[in-house]
Tab-separated table of C-alpha atoms in Angstrom:
chain	number	residue	atom	x	y	z
A	1	MET	CA	-87.310	-74.473	123.558
A	2	ALA	CA	-83.319	-74.357	123.622
A	3	THR	CA	-83.368	-75.651	120.094
A	4	TYR	CA	-85.386	-72.509	118.799
A	5	VAL	CA	-83.153	-69.858	120.946
A	6	ARG	CA	-80.061	-71.661	119.326
A	7	CYS	CA	-81.625	-71.562	115.469
A	8	LYS	CA	-82.177	-67.791	116.443
A	9	SER	CA	-78.669	-66.800	117.504
A	10	CYS	CA	-77.118	-68.663	114.512
A	11	PHE	CA	-79.333	-66.511	112.482
A	12	PHE	CA	-78.396	-63.398	113.922
A	13	SER	CA	-75.014	-64.355	114.010
A	14	VAL	CA	-75.282	-65.061	110.065
A	15	GLU	CA	-77.181	-61.913	109.175
A	16	ARG	CA	-74.767	-59.905	111.372
A	17	ALA	CA	-71.633	-61.202	109.480
A	18	ALA	CA	-73.027	-60.623	106.412
A	19	PHE	CA	-73.981	-56.761	107.470
A	20	LEU	CA	-70.250	-56.320	108.645
A	21	SER	CA	-68.824	-57.875	105.829
A	22	ARG	CA	-70.926	-55.271	103.638
A	23	GLY	CA	-70.030	-52.408	105.715
A	24	ASN	CA	-66.371	-53.620	105.594
A	25	LEU	CA	-66.310	-53.661	101.714
A	26	PHE	CA	-67.983	-50.252	101.609
A	27	ASN	CA	-65.963	-48.739	103.516
A	28	VAL	CA	-62.662	-49.874	102.076
A	29	GLU	CA	-63.623	-48.758	98.524
A	30	THR	CA	-64.761	-45.142	99.901
A	31	LYS	CA	-61.335	-45.134	101.411
A	32	ARG	CA	-59.754	-45.984	98.229
A	33	TYR	CA	-61.897	-43.297	96.089
A	34	VAL	CA	-61.062	-40.560	98.855
A	35	ARG	CA	-57.494	-41.475	98.836
A	36	GLY	CA	-57.344	-41.265	94.957
A	37	LEU	CA	-58.714	-37.737	94.855
A	38	LYS	CA	-56.085	-36.731	97.324
A	39	ARG	CA	-53.111	-37.966	95.493
A	40	ARG	CA	-50.856	-35.350	94.322
A	41	PRO	CA	-47.725	-35.452	91.524
A	42	VAL	CA	-44.300	-36.361	92.715
A	43	LYS	CA	-42.228	-33.634	92.709
A	44	VAL	CA	-38.556	-34.282	91.610
A	45	ILE	CA	-36.863	-31.441	94.007
A	46	PHE	CA	-32.790	-30.970	93.553
A	47	PRO	CA	-30.215	-29.489	95.581
A	48	GLU	CA	-29.408	-25.855	94.406
A	49	ASN	CA	-26.006	-26.916	93.958
A	50	GLU	CA	-26.708	-29.598	91.525
A	51	GLU	CA	-29.653	-27.506	89.432
A	52	ASN	CA	-26.993	-26.147	86.782
A	53	LYS	CA	-25.324	-29.476	86.221
A	54	GLY	CA	-25.799	-30.536	82.634
A	55	ASP	CA	-27.029	-34.058	83.124
A	56	VAL	CA	-29.723	-33.011	85.531
A	57	LYS	CA	-33.043	-31.854	84.376
A	58	PRO	CA	-34.976	-29.022	85.427
A	59	SER	CA	-37.740	-29.622	88.004
A	60	VAL	CA	-41.559	-29.814	86.823
A	61	ALA	CA	-42.197	-26.610	88.278
A	62	ARG	CA	-39.769	-24.731	86.104
A	63	GLU	CA	-40.656	-26.942	83.152
A	64	LYS	CA	-44.728	-25.569	83.642
A	65	GLU	CA	-43.515	-22.054	84.362
A	66	GLU	CA	-41.333	-21.840	81.124
A	67	VAL	CA	-44.373	-23.695	79.105
A	68	ASP	CA	-46.597	-21.050	80.786
A	69	VAL	CA	-44.991	-17.798	79.926
A	70	PRO	CA	-43.184	-18.941	76.163
A	71	LEU	CA	-42.428	-15.183	75.495
A	72	ARG	CA	-39.692	-15.016	78.517
A	73	THR	CA	-36.265	-16.319	78.097
A	74	LYS	CA	-33.476	-17.104	80.858
A	75	LYS	CA	-31.557	-13.695	79.541
A	76	GLN	CA	-34.751	-11.467	79.604
A	77	PRO	CA	-34.861	-8.559	81.792
A	78	PRO	CA	-37.876	-8.835	84.394
A	79	GLY	CA	-39.132	-5.268	83.132
A	80	ASP	CA	-39.181	-6.088	79.268
A	81	LYS	CA	-41.659	-4.549	77.198
A	82	SER	CA	-44.995	-6.067	76.434
A	83	ASP	CA	-45.609	-7.937	73.248
A	84	ALA	CA	-48.039	-5.349	71.867
A	85	GLU	CA	-45.804	-2.818	72.705
A	86	ALA	CA	-42.712	-4.739	71.130
A	87	THR	CA	-44.752	-4.899	67.750
A	88	ASN	CA	-45.601	-0.978	67.727
A	89	GLY	CA	-42.054	-0.282	68.568
A	90	GLU	CA	-40.434	-2.448	65.720
A	91	ILE	CA	-43.131	-0.959	63.221
A	92	SER	CA	-42.605	2.277	63.815
A	93	SER	CA	-38.683	2.853	65.367
A	94	GLY	CA	-37.444	-0.509	64.240
A	95	LYS	CA	-36.444	-0.954	67.645
A	96	ARG	CA	-35.062	-4.486	68.956
A	97	ALA	CA	-37.618	-6.542	70.714
A	98	HIS	CA	-34.503	-8.413	72.787
A	99	ALA	CA	-32.068	-5.971	73.796
A	100	ASP	CA	-29.766	-8.189	75.369
A	101	VAL	CA	-29.205	-9.851	72.084
A	102	LYS	CA	-25.334	-10.805	71.573
A	103	SER	CA	-23.767	-9.318	68.598
A	104	ASP	CA	-20.864	-10.609	66.120
A	105	PRO	CA	-18.958	-9.054	63.775
A	106	ILE	CA	-19.361	-10.317	59.826
A	107	ASP	CA	-16.293	-8.561	57.829
A	108	GLY	CA	-17.146	-5.235	59.680
A	109	LEU	CA	-20.781	-5.530	59.990
A	110	ARG	CA	-22.172	-6.633	63.364
A	111	PHE	CA	-25.183	-9.034	63.412
A	112	GLU	CA	-27.605	-10.024	66.203
A	113	ARG	CA	-28.483	-13.741	66.890
A	114	ALA	CA	-32.228	-13.868	67.523
A	115	SER	CA	-33.320	-15.561	70.861
A	116	PRO	CA	-35.978	-18.166	71.005
A	117	GLY	CA	-38.553	-15.394	71.841
A	118	ASP	CA	-37.789	-13.581	69.234
A	119	LYS	CA	-40.908	-12.561	67.181
A	120	ARG	CA	-39.712	-9.606	64.494
A	121	LEU	CA	-39.642	-12.089	61.737
A	122	SER	CA	-43.096	-13.355	62.088
A	123	ARG	CA	-44.386	-9.818	62.575
A	124	LEU	CA	-42.536	-7.997	60.034
A	125	VAL	CA	-43.502	-10.495	57.436
A	126	SER	CA	-47.343	-10.429	58.433
A	127	VAL	CA	-46.941	-6.730	57.609
A	128	ALA	CA	-44.934	-7.189	54.564
A	129	ARG	CA	-47.789	-9.351	53.059
A	130	SER	CA	-50.765	-7.459	53.598
A	131	ARG	CA	-51.509	-4.588	50.845
A	132	THR	CA	-53.069	-2.314	53.733
A	133	PHE	CA	-50.061	-2.641	56.405
A	134	ARG	CA	-47.719	-2.322	53.269
A	135	GLU	CA	-49.118	1.213	52.229
A	136	HIS	CA	-49.592	2.462	56.077
A	137	HIS	CA	-46.146	1.566	57.263
A	138	GLY	CA	-44.072	1.864	54.047
A	139	LYS	CA	-42.414	-1.662	53.902
A	140	ILE	CA	-41.944	-4.228	51.089
A	141	LEU	CA	-40.700	-7.601	51.862
A	142	LEU	CA	-38.022	-9.227	49.123
A	143	GLU	CA	-36.843	-12.612	49.613
A	144	GLY	CA	-33.792	-14.148	47.489
A	145	ARG	CA	-30.334	-12.805	47.054
A	146	ARG	CA	-31.150	-11.317	43.123
A	147	LEU	CA	-34.027	-9.184	44.417
A	148	ILE	CA	-32.124	-7.903	47.350
A	149	CYS	CA	-29.039	-7.262	45.338
A	150	ASP	CA	-31.297	-5.624	42.810
A	151	ALA	CA	-32.887	-3.581	45.032
A	152	LEU	CA	-29.820	-2.750	47.076
A	153	ASN	CA	-27.751	-1.479	43.788
A	154	ALA	CA	-30.984	0.789	42.658
A	155	GLY	CA	-30.636	2.679	46.068
A	156	ALA	CA	-33.664	1.152	47.913
A	157	VAL	CA	-33.250	1.701	51.408
A	158	PRO	CA	-32.969	-1.694	53.811
A	159	GLN	CA	-34.937	-2.081	57.235
A	160	SER	CA	-34.127	-5.377	58.481
A	161	VAL	CA	-32.392	-8.452	56.826
A	162	PHE	CA	-32.934	-12.082	58.322
A	163	PHE	CA	-30.677	-14.508	57.203
A	164	SER	CA	-29.637	-18.271	58.535
A	165	THR	CA	-25.807	-18.493	57.926
A	166	PRO	CA	-22.750	-15.653	57.172
A	167	GLU	CA	-22.331	-17.007	53.662
A	168	ARG	CA	-25.726	-15.917	52.775
A	169	LEU	CA	-25.203	-12.804	53.820
A	170	ARG	CA	-21.601	-12.341	52.156
A	171	GLU	CA	-23.687	-12.618	48.797
A	172	LEU	CA	-24.776	-9.436	49.289
A	173	PRO	CA	-23.249	-6.046	48.903
A	174	LEU	CA	-22.226	-5.661	52.589
A	175	ASP	CA	-21.265	-1.855	51.839
A	176	LYS	CA	-24.943	-1.207	50.941
A	177	LEU	CA	-26.173	-2.577	54.259
A	178	ARG	CA	-24.449	-0.536	56.828
A	179	GLY	CA	-27.951	1.316	58.039
A	180	ALA	CA	-29.931	-2.040	58.375
A	181	THR	CA	-30.666	-4.549	61.201
A	182	LEU	CA	-29.081	-7.629	60.508
A	183	VAL	CA	-30.804	-10.628	62.267
A	184	LYS	CA	-29.406	-14.193	62.408
A	185	VAL	CA	-32.359	-16.849	62.797
A	186	LYS	CA	-32.702	-20.127	62.138
A	187	PHE	CA	-32.886	-21.727	58.553
A	188	GLU	CA	-36.538	-23.587	59.827
A	189	ASP	CA	-37.997	-20.075	60.817
A	190	ILE	CA	-37.426	-18.521	57.227
A	191	LYS	CA	-38.755	-21.917	55.664
A	192	LEU	CA	-41.739	-21.638	57.499
A	193	TRP	CA	-42.685	-17.778	56.926
A	194	SER	CA	-41.174	-18.289	52.951
A	195	ASP	CA	-43.374	-18.818	49.878
A	196	LEU	CA	-40.971	-20.490	48.065
A	197	VAL	CA	-40.247	-24.045	47.730
A	198	ALA	CA	-36.846	-24.041	47.919
A	199	PRO	CA	-35.919	-20.903	50.380
A	200	GLN	CA	-32.362	-19.323	49.754
A	201	GLY	CA	-31.919	-18.578	53.384
A	202	VAL	CA	-32.393	-14.546	53.235
A	203	LEU	CA	-35.076	-11.993	53.524
A	204	GLY	CA	-35.187	-8.504	53.331
A	205	ILE	CA	-37.321	-5.863	55.032
A	206	PHE	CA	-37.310	-2.450	52.626
A	207	SER	CA	-38.825	0.771	52.634
A	208	ARG	CA	-41.499	0.942	50.149
A	209	PRO	CA	-39.154	2.701	46.829
A	210	ASP	CA	-39.912	5.714	44.979
A	211	ALA	CA	-39.759	5.409	41.345
A	212	SER	CA	-38.171	8.720	41.122
A	213	ARG	CA	-35.229	8.581	43.670
A	214	LEU	CA	-34.273	4.961	41.974
A	215	SER	CA	-31.141	4.809	39.773
A	216	LEU	CA	-32.245	2.750	36.819
A	217	ALA	CA	-29.325	1.467	35.213
A	218	ALA	CA	-31.002	0.325	32.208
A	219	SER	CA	-32.432	3.405	31.613
A	220	GLN	CA	-29.424	4.333	29.059
A	221	HIS	CA	-30.721	1.325	26.857
A	222	SER	CA	-34.072	2.257	26.972
A	223	VAL	CA	-36.566	3.792	23.847
A	224	ALA	CA	-39.371	6.074	23.589
A	225	LEU	CA	-42.227	3.418	24.548
A	226	SER	CA	-44.476	3.290	27.692
A	227	LEU	CA	-46.698	0.493	28.910
A	228	VAL	CA	-49.956	1.292	30.273
A	229	CYS	CA	-51.603	-1.971	32.814
A	230	ASP	CA	-55.266	-1.985	33.098
A	231	ASN	CA	-57.191	-3.900	35.004
A	232	ILE	CA	-54.611	-6.628	35.442
A	233	ARG	CA	-55.768	-8.583	38.216
A	234	ASP	CA	-53.512	-11.436	37.881
A	235	PRO	CA	-49.774	-11.403	40.007
A	236	GLY	CA	-48.411	-13.705	37.674
A	237	ASN	CA	-49.468	-11.716	34.069
A	238	LEU	CA	-48.181	-8.365	35.751
A	239	GLY	CA	-44.941	-9.526	37.189
A	240	THR	CA	-44.429	-11.267	33.479
A	241	MET	CA	-45.666	-7.986	31.699
A	242	LEU	CA	-43.002	-6.010	34.122
A	243	ARG	CA	-40.070	-8.324	33.099
A	244	SER	CA	-41.027	-8.328	29.371
A	245	ALA	CA	-40.957	-4.007	29.448
A	246	ALA	CA	-37.662	-4.040	31.199
A	247	ALA	CA	-36.374	-6.621	28.876
A	248	ALA	CA	-37.677	-4.528	25.871
A	249	GLY	CA	-36.424	-1.158	27.164
A	250	CYS	CA	-39.494	0.466	28.014
A	251	ARG	CA	-39.424	4.138	29.842
A	252	GLN	CA	-41.751	3.892	32.133
A	253	VAL	CA	-44.830	1.409	33.332
A	254	LEU	CA	-47.990	2.867	34.393
A	255	LEU	CA	-50.854	0.916	36.506
A	256	THR	CA	-54.000	2.098	36.716
A	257	LYS	CA	-56.154	1.819	39.660
A	258	GLY	CA	-57.852	-1.646	39.707
A	259	CYS	CA	-54.329	-3.554	39.041
A	260	VAL	CA	-53.168	-5.814	41.557
A	261	ASP	CA	-50.695	-4.245	44.038
A	262	VAL	CA	-47.211	-4.379	42.299
A	263	TRP	CA	-45.432	-4.891	45.491
A	264	GLU	CA	-46.933	-7.788	46.380
A	265	PRO	CA	-44.694	-11.241	46.769
A	266	LYS	CA	-46.092	-12.920	43.739
A	267	VAL	CA	-45.786	-10.002	41.760
A	268	LEU	CA	-42.238	-9.479	42.702
A	269	ARG	CA	-41.179	-13.129	42.172
A	270	ALA	CA	-42.673	-13.294	38.657
A	271	GLY	CA	-41.044	-9.419	38.090
A	272	MET	CA	-37.278	-11.134	38.619
A	273	GLY	CA	-35.995	-7.731	39.932
A	274	ALA	CA	-37.507	-5.568	36.904
A	275	HIS	CA	-39.275	-3.301	39.705
A	276	PHE	CA	-35.756	-2.207	40.013
A	277	HIS	CA	-34.816	-1.636	36.326
A	278	LEU	CA	-37.510	0.741	35.088
A	279	PRO	CA	-40.012	3.504	36.857
A	280	VAL	CA	-43.011	1.837	37.979
A	281	HIS	CA	-45.916	4.335	38.948
A	282	SER	CA	-49.044	2.797	40.109
A	283	SER	CA	-52.628	3.362	41.429
A	284	LEU	CA	-53.435	6.228	38.767
A	285	LYS	CA	-56.533	7.876	37.597
A	286	TRP	CA	-56.611	8.078	34.112
A	287	GLU	CA	-56.119	11.684	34.122
A	288	GLU	CA	-52.790	11.335	35.580
A	289	VAL	CA	-52.006	8.390	33.084
A	290	GLU	CA	-52.432	11.361	30.506
A	291	SER	CA	-49.866	13.390	32.269
A	292	HIS	CA	-47.371	11.068	32.536
A	293	LEU	CA	-47.448	10.623	28.806
A	294	PRO	CA	-45.710	13.414	26.258
A	295	GLU	CA	-47.796	15.171	24.552
A	296	ASP	CA	-46.821	14.065	21.153
A	297	VAL	CA	-47.408	10.091	21.859
A	298	ALA	CA	-49.581	7.962	19.880
A	299	VAL	CA	-51.176	5.459	22.321
A	300	HIS	CA	-52.696	1.955	21.214
A	301	VAL	CA	-54.502	-0.251	22.699
A	302	ALA	CA	-53.946	-4.469	22.280
A	303	ASP	CA	-57.165	-6.327	20.738
A	304	SER	CA	-57.486	-10.003	20.046
A	305	ARG	CA	-60.102	-9.395	17.593
A	306	GLN	CA	-59.181	-8.673	14.268
A	307	ASN	CA	-61.236	-5.885	12.277
A	308	ARG	CA	-64.408	-7.631	11.127
A	309	ASP	CA	-65.271	-6.793	7.405
A	310	ASP	CA	-69.377	-6.042	8.430
A	311	GLY	CA	-68.488	-3.629	10.674
A	312	ALA	CA	-71.094	-5.082	13.093
A	313	CYS	CA	-68.217	-4.354	16.199
A	314	ARG	CA	-70.396	-2.074	18.039
A	315	LYS	CA	-70.858	-3.726	21.367
A	316	PRO	CA	-67.815	-3.563	24.373
A	317	GLY	CA	-68.199	-7.543	24.553
A	318	GLU	CA	-67.455	-7.902	21.173
A	319	PHE	CA	-63.979	-6.750	21.777
A	320	GLY	CA	-61.109	-9.158	22.347
A	321	TRP	CA	-60.142	-7.761	25.805
A	322	VAL	CA	-62.873	-4.921	26.556
A	323	SER	CA	-65.229	-5.732	29.855
A	324	SER	CA	-68.983	-4.850	28.868
A	325	THR	CA	-69.142	-4.200	32.995
A	326	ALA	CA	-66.714	-1.333	32.628
A	327	VAL	CA	-69.045	0.546	30.502
A	328	ARG	CA	-72.249	-0.416	32.286
A	329	ARG	CA	-70.206	1.702	35.657
A	330	ASP	CA	-69.325	4.620	33.380
A	331	ALA	CA	-70.965	7.718	34.822
A	332	ASP	CA	-72.113	9.000	31.017
A	333	PHE	CA	-74.084	5.953	30.450
A	334	GLU	CA	-75.749	4.994	33.650
A	335	ASP	CA	-78.946	6.255	32.871
A	336	SER	CA	-79.067	5.369	29.334
A	337	ASP	CA	-80.569	2.044	27.947
A	338	SER	CA	-79.611	2.421	24.030
A	339	ASP	CA	-76.697	0.100	22.644
A	340	ASP	CA	-75.663	2.900	20.360
A	341	GLU	CA	-75.261	5.131	23.210
A	342	LEU	CA	-72.790	2.101	25.295
A	343	THR	CA	-70.834	1.507	22.356
A	344	PRO	CA	-67.116	2.497	22.749
A	345	PRO	CA	-64.773	3.818	20.551
A	346	ALA	CA	-63.571	1.581	18.145
A	347	PRO	CA	-60.137	2.634	16.830
A	348	GLU	CA	-58.943	1.305	13.412
A	349	ALA	CA	-57.700	-2.205	13.650
A	350	ALA	CA	-54.148	-3.457	12.768
A	351	ALA	CA	-51.852	-6.293	12.419
A	352	TYR	CA	-49.126	-5.937	15.217
A	353	TYR	CA	-46.295	-5.753	12.570
A	354	ARG	CA	-47.810	-2.823	10.627
A	355	ASP	CA	-45.723	0.556	10.751
A	356	TRP	CA	-47.221	1.933	14.101
A	357	ALA	CA	-44.095	2.688	16.208
A	358	ARG	CA	-42.089	5.230	14.720
A	359	ASN	CA	-42.568	8.234	17.331
A	360	PRO	CA	-42.963	8.298	20.994
A	361	VAL	CA	-45.505	5.564	21.580
A	362	ALA	CA	-47.503	3.901	24.202
A	363	LEU	CA	-49.164	0.187	24.473
A	364	VAL	CA	-52.325	-0.363	26.820
A	365	VAL	CA	-52.961	-3.561	27.982
A	366	GLY	CA	-55.861	-5.168	29.378
A	367	GLY	CA	-56.782	-7.547	31.830
A	368	GLU	CA	-58.168	-10.868	30.652
A	369	THR	CA	-61.247	-11.287	33.327
A	370	HIS	CA	-62.168	-7.479	33.361
A	371	GLY	CA	-60.774	-6.152	30.118
A	372	LEU	CA	-60.074	-2.478	28.863
A	373	SER	CA	-61.956	0.533	30.258
A	374	VAL	CA	-63.767	2.629	28.495
A	375	GLU	CA	-61.405	5.528	29.176
A	376	ALA	CA	-58.642	3.480	27.394
A	377	LEU	CA	-60.553	3.420	24.065
A	378	ARG	CA	-61.131	7.272	24.546
A	379	LEU	CA	-57.437	7.716	25.206
A	380	VAL	CA	-56.744	5.881	22.020
A	381	GLU	CA	-59.180	7.671	19.944
A	382	LYS	CA	-58.203	10.825	21.079
A	383	LYS	CA	-53.963	10.079	20.583
A	384	GLY	CA	-54.869	8.663	17.275
A	385	GLY	CA	-53.886	5.159	17.728
A	386	ARG	CA	-55.193	1.660	16.821
A	387	ARG	CA	-56.262	-1.810	17.861
A	388	LEU	CA	-53.265	-3.814	17.703
A	389	PHE	CA	-54.056	-7.437	17.349
A	390	VAL	CA	-51.544	-10.721	17.052
A	391	PRO	CA	-52.935	-13.154	13.584
A	392	MET	CA	-53.769	-16.645	15.121
A	393	VAL	CA	-54.541	-19.653	13.563
A	394	PRO	CA	-58.951	-20.623	13.198
A	395	HIS	CA	-60.709	-21.705	16.895
A	396	VAL	CA	-57.943	-19.833	19.126
A	397	ASP	CA	-59.563	-17.134	21.012
A	398	SER	CA	-56.680	-15.127	22.208
A	399	LEU	CA	-53.535	-15.193	23.583
A	400	ASN	CA	-52.277	-14.818	27.355
A	401	SER	CA	-52.427	-11.285	28.050
A	402	ALA	CA	-48.443	-11.330	29.065
A	403	MET	CA	-47.870	-12.960	26.201
A	404	ALA	CA	-49.602	-10.596	23.900
A	405	ALA	CA	-47.626	-7.826	25.557
A	406	SER	CA	-44.712	-9.018	25.199
A	407	ILE	CA	-44.856	-9.800	21.423
A	408	LEU	CA	-46.044	-6.135	20.950
A	409	LEU	CA	-43.370	-4.592	23.515
A	410	PHE	CA	-40.470	-6.427	21.217
A	411	GLU	CA	-42.016	-4.821	17.901
A	412	ALA	CA	-42.486	-1.633	19.374
A	413	ARG	CA	-38.929	-1.541	20.128
A	414	ARG	CA	-37.510	-3.004	16.851
A	415	GLN	CA	-39.731	-0.270	14.542
A	416	LEU	CA	-38.661	2.523	17.332
A	417	LEU	CA	-34.831	1.404	16.578
A	418	GLY	CA	-35.744	0.628	12.963
A	419	ALA	CA	-36.741	4.123	12.697
A	420	THR	CA	-33.935	6.095	14.843
A	421	GLN	CA	-31.210	4.007	12.520
A	422	ILE	CA	-32.921	5.280	9.465
A	423	SER	CA	-32.670	9.256	11.021
A	424	GLN	CA	-29.362	8.954	11.883
A	425	ARG	CA	-28.590	7.759	7.961
A	426	LYS	CA	-30.492	10.658	7.001
A	427	SER	CA	-28.464	12.857	9.116
A	428	ALA	CA	-25.291	11.830	8.341
A	429	LYS	CA	-25.975	12.158	4.694
A	430	LEU	CA	-27.370	15.680	5.359
A	431	ASN	CA	-23.856	16.293	7.093
A	432	ILE	CA	-21.631	14.668	4.293
A	433	SER	CA	-23.707	16.961	1.243
A	434	THR	CA	-23.520	20.048	3.321
A	435	PHE	CA	-19.441	19.386	3.897
A	436	CYS	CA	-18.907	18.779	0.205
């Protein structure tokens, strides 16, 4: 019996020890888990007299506050405008978003140093890159020294100029920047918003120029030649055409509705300042195009196909740069299914070097994708013009529209100048004979 009691007591002692050990282990793990949940980040608190020292970092709480509110700076007053109000104020009245920005003079002009939270550059560049906002707010974006100088010399009104270094600002005519807001920003900010591979470090926001108010220095060298762009959708082509028109001495450039915006940044870069060397009228209807031309003008159209001997050039798609879809959108042919009624006017074809530019002349060039409109062919037929083509070797369909326009424009200038010299000789001989 005694032996049985001792065995039972040993058994209960072993079970109790095992249960207590498992209980202690469970209790220890629970305490560790709860203690891990109750842990907090360690805060480093500095005395007030050491807080502004350069070798001491700010506290974690202050860093968190600066990250949560990135638009507020240490110098910004507490009652400053909200972000939306600042945007509306900059676009409408051009007020500064940060009224406490420092000002320094450069050759008599005072400029502002943009603070880290200043977003005027990003907002204005975004506005200037959208055609809708450009037309609504009347702003354009010019980048680079050459474009800005051409605009200022032509009388364009600057609103804001952003530059990276004072040397970049001194490259501009400073006397014409008196009424503009000059802001010095980091070159990284300009590079972020620039479309160029190698930014020049200067951006300008200008009021959208009016062709009638610009002083064009090249107007005295112009000839009686006008360029009409019809359905030009490629920005590079339109910019190249404007550059060629300015070099050839065109009197004006007319853009019909459907062309790309002439103040788009890509068109401005391709034009290389041609916008400020000759009048450019955009978004015109065909009735307005005719009203911009002289009454005695001869209108010709660029066509890449030569005149066919069989006389079968009937459908719009058989013209070089004529789109058949433009004809089918025309109201006069909307309810007709006959190919004869869909046939647009077919003016006489002639090589570009023939005699076609002796009096005031206008040249219509269509886009490569959408082609010429029916209204353009009707105007050519009404004014007694021709379809001009550039002879090419076989197996070549057509030239680039900008290249073809350049060839025809310079040929027109040569013929017009030749006709002017001939008339001057005749008048001189007449004067001599009258004097004798």
